[in-house]
Structures are given as structure tokens and as C-alpha cells.
Amino acid sequence: MTMSEKEEKNTIYLDVDEELPSVVEKIKNSTQTQIVLVVPKGALILQSLINLKLVKKNADQEKKKISFVTQDQVGKNLLIKSGYQIDNSVGIIKDRSSENHEEFGIEEEAPLVPVHHFQGSSDEVTDEETADNEVEEDEIIEEKTLPHKEFSQKKIESIKPPRKKFNLNFKKSALIILLILILFVIIIFGPSATVSVSVIGEPFKQTEKIEIIEAENKDNLTENQVLGKILTYEAKAQEDFQTTGKKNVGEKAKAIITVYNSWSTEVQAVAKGSVFTKNDLEFILLSDISVPGATLSLTEGKISTVAGKTSAIIEAKEAGDNYNVSSGRFTIESISSEKREKIYGETDKGVTGGSTQEIKIISQEDYNLAVEKLENLAKEEAKTKLVEENKSLQIFVDAISTETVDKKSSKNVGSEADKFNLLVKVKATVMGVDANEYKNKFVELIKKQVPEDKSLNLRENDVIETKIETQDYANKKMSTISNISTQLSPKLDLEKIKKEIIFKPISIAQDMIKTDQIEEVIIDLKPVYNPIKRLPIISSRIKVQIEYE
């Protein structure tokens, strides 16, 4: 091979992970017809016979001659099977690619390693032997053509790859380490345990008095006080009401009667407004009268009493034709009972002029019932709104105080009307308190009553019952009494228990927890398929709960 032929070759260096499309593209873009591909060990392009044949096919289409330089023994065998030749000009390639020397593992001035192949069929052996012979011939030609002086003067530099690649063994090791780490994380953080400790609960009832006050800050509160807030809401209700009252606006009956006095010789005074009755009907005297005293007369030897008399006008107490009564005697109710037979009124014409004309009016009962209904509606609205608009606070509904601040009726009581409209305004006032603060204060107070060797364990269904003792909203305070029925248990250090049973087998953990005061210990591990059957190694993954018998 001559120097001119040598210069026409284009050397291309491939990466370990360079794929077929990239190799084909580089061959296509080469301006030389003879191309030398320098391929490192384990390169992807050398792992597939199909890839090598496709490279050759594309090179043939581009009318370019391809040769390879590699120390990958398996790759060399595949190259020979694919119809390639091994280029012996590696020395020159080294000189021009010193930065990639290390990648390919080529030593300075070392002759190209001959191609070794695996034992195969007779056809394959023949092909390989033929390829070896061709390679040997090329080696002889190249060695004769190359000037010894030029070859020896060039310094072969190590070839450095653009970037280092992880080999297959390292990837497998990394995968194994990753799986071990995942397994470790699952063992450490995956399992959880619920430890149910059954103890015999001791009944515990306690009552505490708590005062809720509105103050500037909590510093002014006493031991039994919590901070509260005065809340108000004004509601109104308005409605039309039918009237049921009736009134007779007819004429009143009148009459002129004669009033007699046969009781005494002295004048008898009867005041205006005195009631005269007849047939259980009442008539009113329209003016003051003085009835002259009785006189004595002697006739035919007999002494007789002559009654004094005077006339007067009476009027029926109410209108109505039922007051038109016939003539007769009237009793004067203002006269004492022993005198009524001697002092009385009488008419000989009867009482006339009475008539009946009934109309509907607003009775007092109509008005009272309307006010009561609207007050109840307004009170309910005010109470509901107080609760809805202050959801962040606890409001004791029984402590809500209401007062009617205004009442307006379209017509007065006694007025003629078929219906009337009424408006009522009600103001509701209550003391609100933060529910958690109230509960915490109550628990704080009852804990002081718990014996030292006992523990207060409030259950989810425990209810704090509260009733209002006094309320003084004018002075912004309210007093309450709260009580609770719960249970006490032996004092257990749950955190200590969790730390002691970390990563212990279930049976050992149960034995460690059991005491004379603990009836039973049940440990529930999750997931159930946990192969190690031990409690979690992290205490936060262990939940200890107390159950009362």
C-alpha cells in the first residue's frame, strides 16, 4: 500500500454506546472513499451481526470501503462473518488519536492483535481462515509500504474517550445495591403496629365551676376563668293578623225615672255614675241627684209616710236593643242593701231608644297573641344567627337572653279593623367562648383531682355536660357548671413502652408490657405478610392505645 493510498483513508472513532443510525450518518458524511472505524471493546455496534451487515450495506450504497480497528475478540469474529477486513494501520491511528488511547487499551508500537474465532462449523472455519489470510496479507503490505523512519518518529498518545461509561458489571452491582436499599427502607419504614393494652378502668366523676368573662387579655383571669366574648344579634318579624274583636256601636237606651226616698226624712244623695239595674241590665245615672226626705201625714187618725222623690235620667251601659226594657222598678246598686227597699227608682214608660250595630275591632287579645307569635319567631332567628355567625366559638343556647326592643302596630287596640300589621324587633345576647379553651380549662381543673398513681384517659364518647348557673351580661360575665363521667387507669408511660418494644418479637413485647394492672396485650402488625414478625424499628410507627374493660 502506498502513502497516497494511506492518506485517502478517513479514520472515524466510535463511542461505546454509539448506535447504528449515528454510524451510518458518519459514513455518509465522510468525504473519503476508504473509511477506518476505530471501535472500543464492548461497543454496541459490535454486539449484533445484523448491525454490522447493515453498516456494510449502507457503505456499499455510498460506494465506500469500510475497515475496522478493534480489540474486541467477539466483535472481530462477527466482523469476519459479516465480510469485513481488519485494518492493520493501527499505529498511524494511534498517532492521530492519542486522546482515545486509554479507551481502546492499545499499547505504543504494539502490533495489532490477530483475530481469534470460536470453533464452529466447517463453513465458518473456512471463512475465518480465509479472512485471517487476507488480514495477514494486508499486514505484510502495510509493513512494507510504511516508511520505518516516519513510523518510529511519531509518538503514539493514549486515546481518551469523550466520557467514561459504566460497564455492565457495574450496572448489575448498582441494581443489586438499589434493591437492597429498597428492601432496607421497606423493613424500616414500611411496618406499623397497633398495641392495644386492656386495663380495668376505674369510674371517675367530677364537677367544676368555670366562669366565662370578657376581658382585655388572659393575664387578668383567675384559675377558674376563661376568656369569652359578648355576642349580640337583632332580629325582626313582621306579619298581618286578622281581628276577632267585636264592638257594638249602636245607640244606648235612655229613660227618665223617678227616684223615691221613704227611708228617712233626710235628703239622700245619689252620685253621677251610680248603677241602676233591672232584669240584670245595668243603667248609668247621668247626673248627681238629691232625693228629698220622706214626710209624715195624718189622715183619718192614721199616720202614713210620704216618700220624697225626684226625677233623673239614666242611660244603658252599652248600646243594644236589649236594653229597651219595660216600665218598672230599678234597684240602686250604690245604696246599701237594707235601704234598697226604701230608696229606689221607677219609671212608668219604660226605657227606649237602644239599638244594635256590631263592628270588628282589634281586641287586646288579638294584639297580645300577635306580639307573642312574632317575638317567638324573632327570638328563634336571633338564636340561630348567633350560632351560625360565630361557628368558631361555643355558644350555650340555653344562655341566650332575649328582649323585645320595639313593637309597631298599624292600628291601635280597639280600632275598627278587619286586620292589622305588626312589627316586632328582638335583641339576643349571649357569651361565646372558644370550645377548645373551655374544654382544656375543664380538663386542667379535673386533672388536679386525679390521684398521682392514676391517669386520666378521656374517651371519644365522653361528654362534658354544661349548665348555666348565672348570667350577667351587663357586667360581661357568665358562670357555668360542667361535669363529666369518665374513667381512670393505671398511669402508663406510653412513650417508654414504645421505646422498649422496638424491633422486638410479638411474644416478647407482650411479656414486657404485661403487669398486674394490665389484663391483656394485643399487637396488630401491618402489613400482615411482614416476614420478620417483629415490631417496627421506629417508635413513631408504633401506636399504643388503652382500652377499658
mmCIF file of C-alpha atoms in Angstrom, residues 206-470:
data_model
loop_
_atom_site.group_PDB
_atom_site.id
_atom_site.type_symbol
_atom_site.label_atom_id
_atom_site.label_comp_id
_atom_site.label_asym_id
_atom_site.label_seq_id
_atom_site.Cartn_x
_atom_site.Cartn_y
_atom_site.Cartn_z
ATOM 1 C CA GLN A 206 -66.020 15.290 88.504
ATOM 2 C CA THR A 207 -67.792 18.652 88.510
ATOM 3 C CA GLU A 208 -66.122 22.024 88.074
ATOM 4 C CA LYS A 209 -67.363 25.595 88.067
ATOM 5 C CA ILE A 210 -65.990 27.773 85.272
ATOM 6 C CA GLU A 211 -66.631 31.473 84.817
ATOM 7 C CA ILE A 212 -66.581 32.995 81.351
ATOM 8 C CA ILE A 213 -65.716 36.688 81.246
ATOM 9 C CA GLU A 214 -64.892 39.280 78.620
ATOM 10 C CA ALA A 215 -61.526 40.840 79.396
ATOM 11 C CA GLU A 216 -58.723 42.675 77.634
ATOM 12 C CA ASN A 217 -56.272 39.776 77.956
ATOM 13 C CA LYS A 218 -55.769 36.426 79.655
ATOM 14 C CA ASP A 219 -53.373 37.822 82.227
ATOM 15 C CA ASN A 220 -56.288 39.110 84.286
ATOM 16 C CA LEU A 221 -58.017 35.721 84.508
ATOM 17 C CA THR A 222 -58.173 33.644 87.668
ATOM 18 C CA GLU A 223 -57.694 29.868 87.864
ATOM 19 C CA ASN A 224 -61.360 29.090 87.145
ATOM 20 C CA GLN A 225 -61.903 31.699 84.442
ATOM 21 C CA VAL A 226 -61.693 31.566 80.658
ATOM 22 C CA LEU A 227 -61.843 34.355 78.142
ATOM 23 C CA GLY A 228 -65.199 34.948 76.475
ATOM 24 C CA LYS A 229 -66.916 37.454 74.242
ATOM 25 C CA ILE A 230 -70.312 39.159 74.408
ATOM 26 C CA LEU A 231 -72.284 38.468 71.223
ATOM 27 C CA THR A 232 -75.497 40.185 70.119
ATOM 28 C CA TYR A 233 -77.893 39.882 67.216
ATOM 29 C CA GLU A 234 -81.061 41.821 66.458
ATOM 30 C CA ALA A 235 -83.839 40.088 64.542
ATOM 31 C CA LYS A 236 -87.234 41.302 63.451
ATOM 32 C CA ALA A 237 -90.511 39.649 62.490
ATOM 33 C CA GLN A 238 -93.460 41.231 60.715
ATOM 34 C CA GLU A 239 -96.871 39.862 59.752
ATOM 35 C CA ASP A 240 -100.535 40.707 59.089
ATOM 36 C CA PHE A 241 -103.148 39.424 61.553
ATOM 37 C CA GLN A 242 -106.928 39.060 61.314
ATOM 38 C CA THR A 243 -109.038 40.714 64.009
ATOM 39 C CA THR A 244 -111.513 38.794 66.140
ATOM 40 C CA GLY A 245 -112.764 41.581 68.437
ATOM 41 C CA LYS A 246 -116.312 42.881 68.142
ATOM 42 C CA LYS A 247 -117.868 46.169 69.227
ATOM 43 C CA ASN A 248 -121.463 47.378 69.298
ATOM 44 C CA VAL A 249 -121.654 50.930 68.019
ATOM 45 C CA GLY A 250 -125.465 51.205 68.115
ATOM 46 C CA GLU A 251 -127.478 53.666 70.256
ATOM 47 C CA LYS A 252 -127.857 53.381 74.026
ATOM 48 C CA ALA A 253 -131.338 53.229 75.551
ATOM 49 C CA LYS A 254 -132.373 56.125 77.838
ATOM 50 C CA ALA A 255 -135.234 56.946 80.182
ATOM 51 C CA ILE A 256 -136.416 59.477 82.747
ATOM 52 C CA ILE A 257 -137.107 57.805 86.033
ATOM 53 C CA THR A 258 -138.371 58.900 89.418
ATOM 54 C CA VAL A 259 -136.190 58.197 92.435
ATOM 55 C CA TYR A 260 -138.064 57.682 95.739
ATOM 56 C CA ASN A 261 -136.870 58.070 99.356
ATOM 57 C CA SER A 262 -139.078 56.585 102.065
ATOM 58 C CA TRP A 263 -136.195 55.560 104.248
ATOM 59 C CA SER A 264 -135.528 58.797 106.067
ATOM 60 C CA THR A 265 -136.755 62.268 106.400
ATOM 61 C CA GLU A 266 -133.299 63.407 105.462
ATOM 62 C CA VAL A 267 -132.199 64.113 101.916
ATOM 63 C CA GLN A 268 -130.469 61.160 100.202
ATOM 64 C CA ALA A 269 -127.737 61.956 97.666
ATOM 65 C CA VAL A 270 -127.128 59.669 94.686
ATOM 66 C CA ALA A 271 -123.932 60.387 92.746
ATOM 67 C CA LYS A 272 -123.500 60.600 88.997
ATOM 68 C CA GLY A 273 -122.480 57.255 87.504
ATOM 69 C CA SER A 274 -124.405 55.236 90.036
ATOM 70 C CA VAL A 275 -125.682 51.973 88.602
ATOM 71 C CA PHE A 276 -129.387 51.234 88.354
ATOM 72 C CA THR A 277 -130.263 47.638 87.483
ATOM 73 C CA LYS A 278 -133.333 45.956 86.063
ATOM 74 C CA ASN A 279 -133.522 42.461 84.647
ATOM 75 C CA ASP A 280 -129.740 42.094 85.239
ATOM 76 C CA LEU A 281 -129.093 45.007 82.888
ATOM 77 C CA GLU A 282 -127.122 47.987 84.074
ATOM 78 C CA PHE A 283 -128.052 51.618 83.538
ATOM 79 C CA ILE A 284 -125.937 54.606 84.487
ATOM 80 C CA LEU A 285 -127.142 57.755 86.258
ATOM 81 C CA LEU A 286 -126.122 60.707 84.085
ATOM 82 C CA SER A 287 -126.037 63.383 86.835
ATOM 83 C CA ASP A 288 -125.928 63.870 90.612
ATOM 84 C CA ILE A 289 -129.288 63.929 92.319
ATOM 85 C CA SER A 290 -130.606 64.662 95.820
ATOM 86 C CA VAL A 291 -133.689 62.784 96.853
ATOM 87 C CA PRO A 292 -135.806 64.767 99.378
ATOM 88 C CA GLY A 293 -136.524 63.186 102.747
ATOM 89 C CA ALA A 294 -139.809 61.456 103.485
ATOM 90 C CA THR A 295 -142.653 63.261 105.309
ATOM 91 C CA LEU A 296 -145.364 62.050 107.737
ATOM 92 C CA SER A 297 -149.048 62.711 107.253
ATOM 93 C CA LEU A 298 -152.093 62.078 109.472
ATOM 94 C CA THR A 299 -155.199 61.037 107.670
ATOM 95 C CA GLU A 300 -158.306 59.749 109.346
ATOM 96 C CA GLY A 301 -156.395 59.141 112.508
ATOM 97 C CA LYS A 302 -153.675 57.222 110.796
ATOM 98 C CA ILE A 303 -150.063 58.297 110.354
ATOM 99 C CA SER A 304 -148.555 57.490 106.977
ATOM 100 C CA THR A 305 -145.130 58.086 105.353
ATOM 101 C CA VAL A 306 -144.974 60.127 102.201
ATOM 102 C CA ALA A 307 -141.750 59.327 100.252
ATOM 103 C CA GLY A 308 -139.585 62.144 98.974
ATOM 104 C CA LYS A 309 -138.946 61.937 95.253
ATOM 105 C CA THR A 310 -137.025 63.482 92.358
ATOM 106 C CA SER A 311 -136.580 62.754 88.681
ATOM 107 C CA ALA A 312 -133.334 61.626 86.970
ATOM 108 C CA ILE A 313 -132.049 60.452 83.588
ATOM 109 C CA ILE A 314 -130.443 57.023 83.195
ATOM 110 C CA GLU A 315 -128.680 55.529 80.163
ATOM 111 C CA ALA A 316 -127.875 51.962 79.245
ATOM 112 C CA LYS A 317 -124.296 50.919 79.995
ATOM 113 C CA GLU A 318 -123.853 49.609 76.460
ATOM 114 C CA ALA A 319 -125.595 50.067 73.160
ATOM 115 C CA GLY A 320 -128.119 47.499 72.123
ATOM 116 C CA ASP A 321 -131.784 46.986 71.696
ATOM 117 C CA ASN A 322 -131.769 44.506 74.545
ATOM 118 C CA TYR A 323 -131.623 47.493 76.923
ATOM 119 C CA ASN A 324 -135.091 48.597 75.828
ATOM 120 C CA VAL A 325 -136.884 47.393 78.963
ATOM 121 C CA SER A 326 -140.461 47.891 80.087
ATOM 122 C CA SER A 327 -141.574 50.135 82.898
ATOM 123 C CA GLY A 328 -140.907 49.062 86.394
ATOM 124 C CA ARG A 329 -138.713 49.371 89.422
ATOM 125 C CA PHE A 330 -134.871 49.864 89.326
ATOM 126 C CA THR A 331 -132.504 48.947 92.096
ATOM 127 C CA ILE A 332 -129.787 51.424 93.002
ATOM 128 C CA GLU A 333 -126.614 49.355 93.474
ATOM 129 C CA SER A 334 -124.756 52.102 95.345
ATOM 130 C CA ILE A 335 -127.363 52.084 98.122
ATOM 131 C CA SER A 336 -126.806 49.636 100.974
ATOM 132 C CA SER A 337 -128.923 46.517 100.872
ATOM 133 C CA GLU A 338 -131.111 47.463 103.882
ATOM 134 C CA LYS A 339 -132.080 50.769 102.246
ATOM 135 C CA ARG A 340 -132.753 49.448 98.742
ATOM 136 C CA GLU A 341 -136.396 48.670 99.544
ATOM 137 C CA LYS A 342 -136.954 52.290 100.590
ATOM 138 C CA ILE A 343 -134.704 54.146 98.153
ATOM 139 C CA TYR A 344 -135.216 53.092 94.505
ATOM 140 C CA GLY A 345 -136.019 54.302 91.007
ATOM 141 C CA GLU A 346 -139.130 53.714 88.971
ATOM 142 C CA THR A 347 -140.484 54.522 85.517
ATOM 143 C CA ASP A 348 -143.942 54.160 84.140
ATOM 144 C CA LYS A 349 -142.960 54.444 80.440
ATOM 145 C CA GLY A 350 -140.054 52.035 80.129
ATOM 146 C CA VAL A 351 -136.553 52.565 78.678
ATOM 147 C CA THR A 352 -136.366 53.107 74.906
ATOM 148 C CA GLY A 353 -134.021 54.173 72.086
ATOM 149 C CA GLY A 354 -131.495 51.338 72.314
ATOM 150 C CA SER A 355 -130.160 49.827 69.036
ATOM 151 C CA THR A 356 -127.541 47.235 67.999
ATOM 152 C CA GLN A 357 -124.780 47.780 65.324
ATOM 153 C CA GLU A 358 -121.737 45.424 65.655
ATOM 154 C CA ILE A 359 -118.283 46.056 64.032
ATOM 155 C CA LYS A 360 -114.884 44.187 64.054
ATOM 156 C CA ILE A 361 -112.121 45.726 66.103
ATOM 157 C CA ILE A 362 -108.568 44.923 67.279
ATOM 158 C CA SER A 363 -109.095 43.367 70.635
ATOM 159 C CA GLN A 364 -106.454 43.282 73.330
ATOM 160 C CA GLU A 365 -106.309 39.533 72.915
ATOM 161 C CA ASP A 366 -105.690 39.918 69.176
ATOM 162 C CA TYR A 367 -102.768 42.218 69.873
ATOM 163 C CA ASN A 368 -101.257 40.083 72.647
ATOM 164 C CA LEU A 369 -101.349 36.884 70.575
ATOM 165 C CA ALA A 370 -99.749 38.648 67.601
ATOM 166 C CA VAL A 371 -96.939 40.040 69.746
ATOM 167 C CA GLU A 372 -96.270 36.627 71.296
ATOM 168 C CA LYS A 373 -96.049 34.905 67.900
ATOM 169 C CA LEU A 374 -93.672 37.463 66.375
ATOM 170 C CA GLU A 375 -91.487 37.553 69.479
ATOM 171 C CA ASN A 376 -91.028 33.769 69.288
ATOM 172 C CA LEU A 377 -90.139 33.941 65.593
ATOM 173 C CA ALA A 378 -87.654 36.763 66.121
ATOM 174 C CA LYS A 379 -86.094 35.019 69.127
ATOM 175 C CA GLU A 380 -85.539 31.794 67.176
ATOM 176 C CA GLU A 381 -83.990 33.690 64.280
ATOM 177 C CA ALA A 382 -81.710 35.653 66.602
ATOM 178 C CA LYS A 383 -80.555 32.478 68.374
ATOM 179 C CA THR A 384 -79.923 30.671 65.075
ATOM 180 C CA LYS A 385 -77.972 33.590 63.619
ATOM 181 C CA LEU A 386 -75.854 33.923 66.741
ATOM 182 C CA VAL A 387 -74.749 30.309 66.370
ATOM 183 C CA GLU A 388 -74.307 30.390 62.568
ATOM 184 C CA GLU A 389 -72.280 33.613 62.513
ATOM 185 C CA ASN A 390 -69.974 32.549 65.348
ATOM 186 C CA LYS A 391 -69.068 28.964 64.436
ATOM 187 C CA SER A 392 -65.560 29.395 65.796
ATOM 188 C CA LEU A 393 -66.994 29.849 69.295
ATOM 189 C CA GLN A 394 -69.001 27.608 71.573
ATOM 190 C CA ILE A 395 -72.390 29.117 72.357
ATOM 191 C CA PHE A 396 -74.619 27.734 75.080
ATOM 192 C CA VAL A 397 -78.103 28.100 73.571
ATOM 193 C CA ASP A 398 -79.766 27.964 76.981
ATOM 194 C CA ALA A 399 -77.758 31.023 77.971
ATOM 195 C CA ILE A 400 -79.099 33.217 75.155
ATOM 196 C CA SER A 401 -81.023 36.145 76.611
ATOM 197 C CA THR A 402 -83.644 37.940 74.504
ATOM 198 C CA GLU A 403 -85.549 41.175 74.908
ATOM 199 C CA THR A 404 -88.137 42.918 72.748
ATOM 200 C CA VAL A 405 -86.746 46.301 71.780
ATOM 201 C CA ASP A 406 -89.568 47.545 69.540
ATOM 202 C CA LYS A 407 -93.233 46.864 68.648
ATOM 203 C CA LYS A 408 -95.113 48.703 65.928
ATOM 204 C CA SER A 409 -98.780 48.107 65.039
ATOM 205 C CA SER A 410 -100.553 49.634 62.071
ATOM 206 C CA LYS A 411 -103.625 50.300 64.282
ATOM 207 C CA ASN A 412 -104.295 50.624 67.977
ATOM 208 C CA VAL A 413 -106.201 48.222 70.181
ATOM 209 C CA GLY A 414 -109.955 48.918 69.975
ATOM 210 C CA SER A 415 -109.744 50.360 66.495
ATOM 211 C CA GLU A 416 -112.195 49.157 63.893
ATOM 212 C CA ALA A 417 -110.342 46.853 61.509
ATOM 213 C CA ASP A 418 -110.592 43.515 59.745
ATOM 214 C CA LYS A 419 -106.798 43.023 60.038
ATOM 215 C CA PHE A 420 -103.696 44.810 61.259
ATOM 216 C CA ASN A 421 -99.913 44.661 60.656
ATOM 217 C CA LEU A 422 -97.442 44.192 63.486
ATOM 218 C CA LEU A 423 -93.616 44.528 63.535
ATOM 219 C CA VAL A 424 -91.563 43.180 66.449
ATOM 220 C CA LYS A 425 -87.793 43.575 66.972
ATOM 221 C CA VAL A 426 -85.906 41.298 69.362
ATOM 222 C CA LYS A 427 -82.310 41.574 70.559
ATOM 223 C CA ALA A 428 -80.479 38.389 71.571
ATOM 224 C CA THR A 429 -77.372 38.412 73.769
ATOM 225 C CA VAL A 430 -75.040 35.591 74.793
ATOM 226 C CA MET A 431 -71.495 34.937 75.966
ATOM 227 C CA GLY A 432 -69.373 32.994 73.443
ATOM 228 C CA VAL A 433 -66.217 31.057 74.340
ATOM 229 C CA ASP A 434 -63.553 29.138 72.430
ATOM 230 C CA ALA A 435 -64.601 25.474 72.683
ATOM 231 C CA ASN A 436 -61.045 24.154 72.979
ATOM 232 C CA GLU A 437 -60.099 26.706 75.628
ATOM 233 C CA TYR A 438 -63.181 25.827 77.668
ATOM 234 C CA LYS A 439 -62.520 22.075 77.355
ATOM 235 C CA ASN A 440 -58.824 22.481 78.155
ATOM 236 C CA LYS A 441 -59.645 24.569 81.221
ATOM 237 C CA PHE A 442 -62.134 21.938 82.404
ATOM 238 C CA VAL A 443 -59.638 19.086 81.845
ATOM 239 C CA GLU A 444 -56.932 21.109 83.581
ATOM 240 C CA LEU A 445 -59.158 21.530 86.630
ATOM 241 C CA ILE A 446 -60.281 17.893 86.872
ATOM 242 C CA LYS A 447 -56.727 16.581 86.419
ATOM 243 C CA LYS A 448 -55.877 18.217 89.721
ATOM 244 C CA GLN A 449 -58.347 15.828 91.350
ATOM 245 C CA VAL A 450 -56.745 12.695 89.846
ATOM 246 C CA PRO A 451 -54.568 10.620 92.240
ATOM 247 C CA GLU A 452 -50.844 10.558 91.452
ATOM 248 C CA ASP A 453 -50.793 6.850 90.616
ATOM 249 C CA LYS A 454 -53.693 7.184 88.196
ATOM 250 C CA SER A 455 -54.011 8.566 84.708
ATOM 251 C CA LEU A 456 -56.976 10.394 83.216
ATOM 252 C CA ASN A 457 -57.744 8.944 79.795
ATOM 253 C CA LEU A 458 -60.634 10.723 78.160
ATOM 254 C CA ARG A 459 -62.539 8.542 75.719
ATOM 255 C CA GLU A 460 -64.034 9.651 72.417
ATOM 256 C CA ASN A 461 -67.583 9.146 73.683
ATOM 257 C CA ASP A 462 -67.014 11.098 76.903
ATOM 258 C CA VAL A 463 -69.284 14.148 77.011
ATOM 259 C CA ILE A 464 -68.803 17.286 79.067
ATOM 260 C CA GLU A 465 -72.257 18.341 80.266
ATOM 261 C CA THR A 466 -72.615 22.048 80.990
ATOM 262 C CA LYS A 467 -75.420 24.064 82.528
ATOM 263 C CA ILE A 468 -75.692 27.786 83.113
ATOM 264 C CA GLU A 469 -75.539 28.883 86.725
ATOM 265 C CA THR A 470 -75.771 32.665 86.360
#
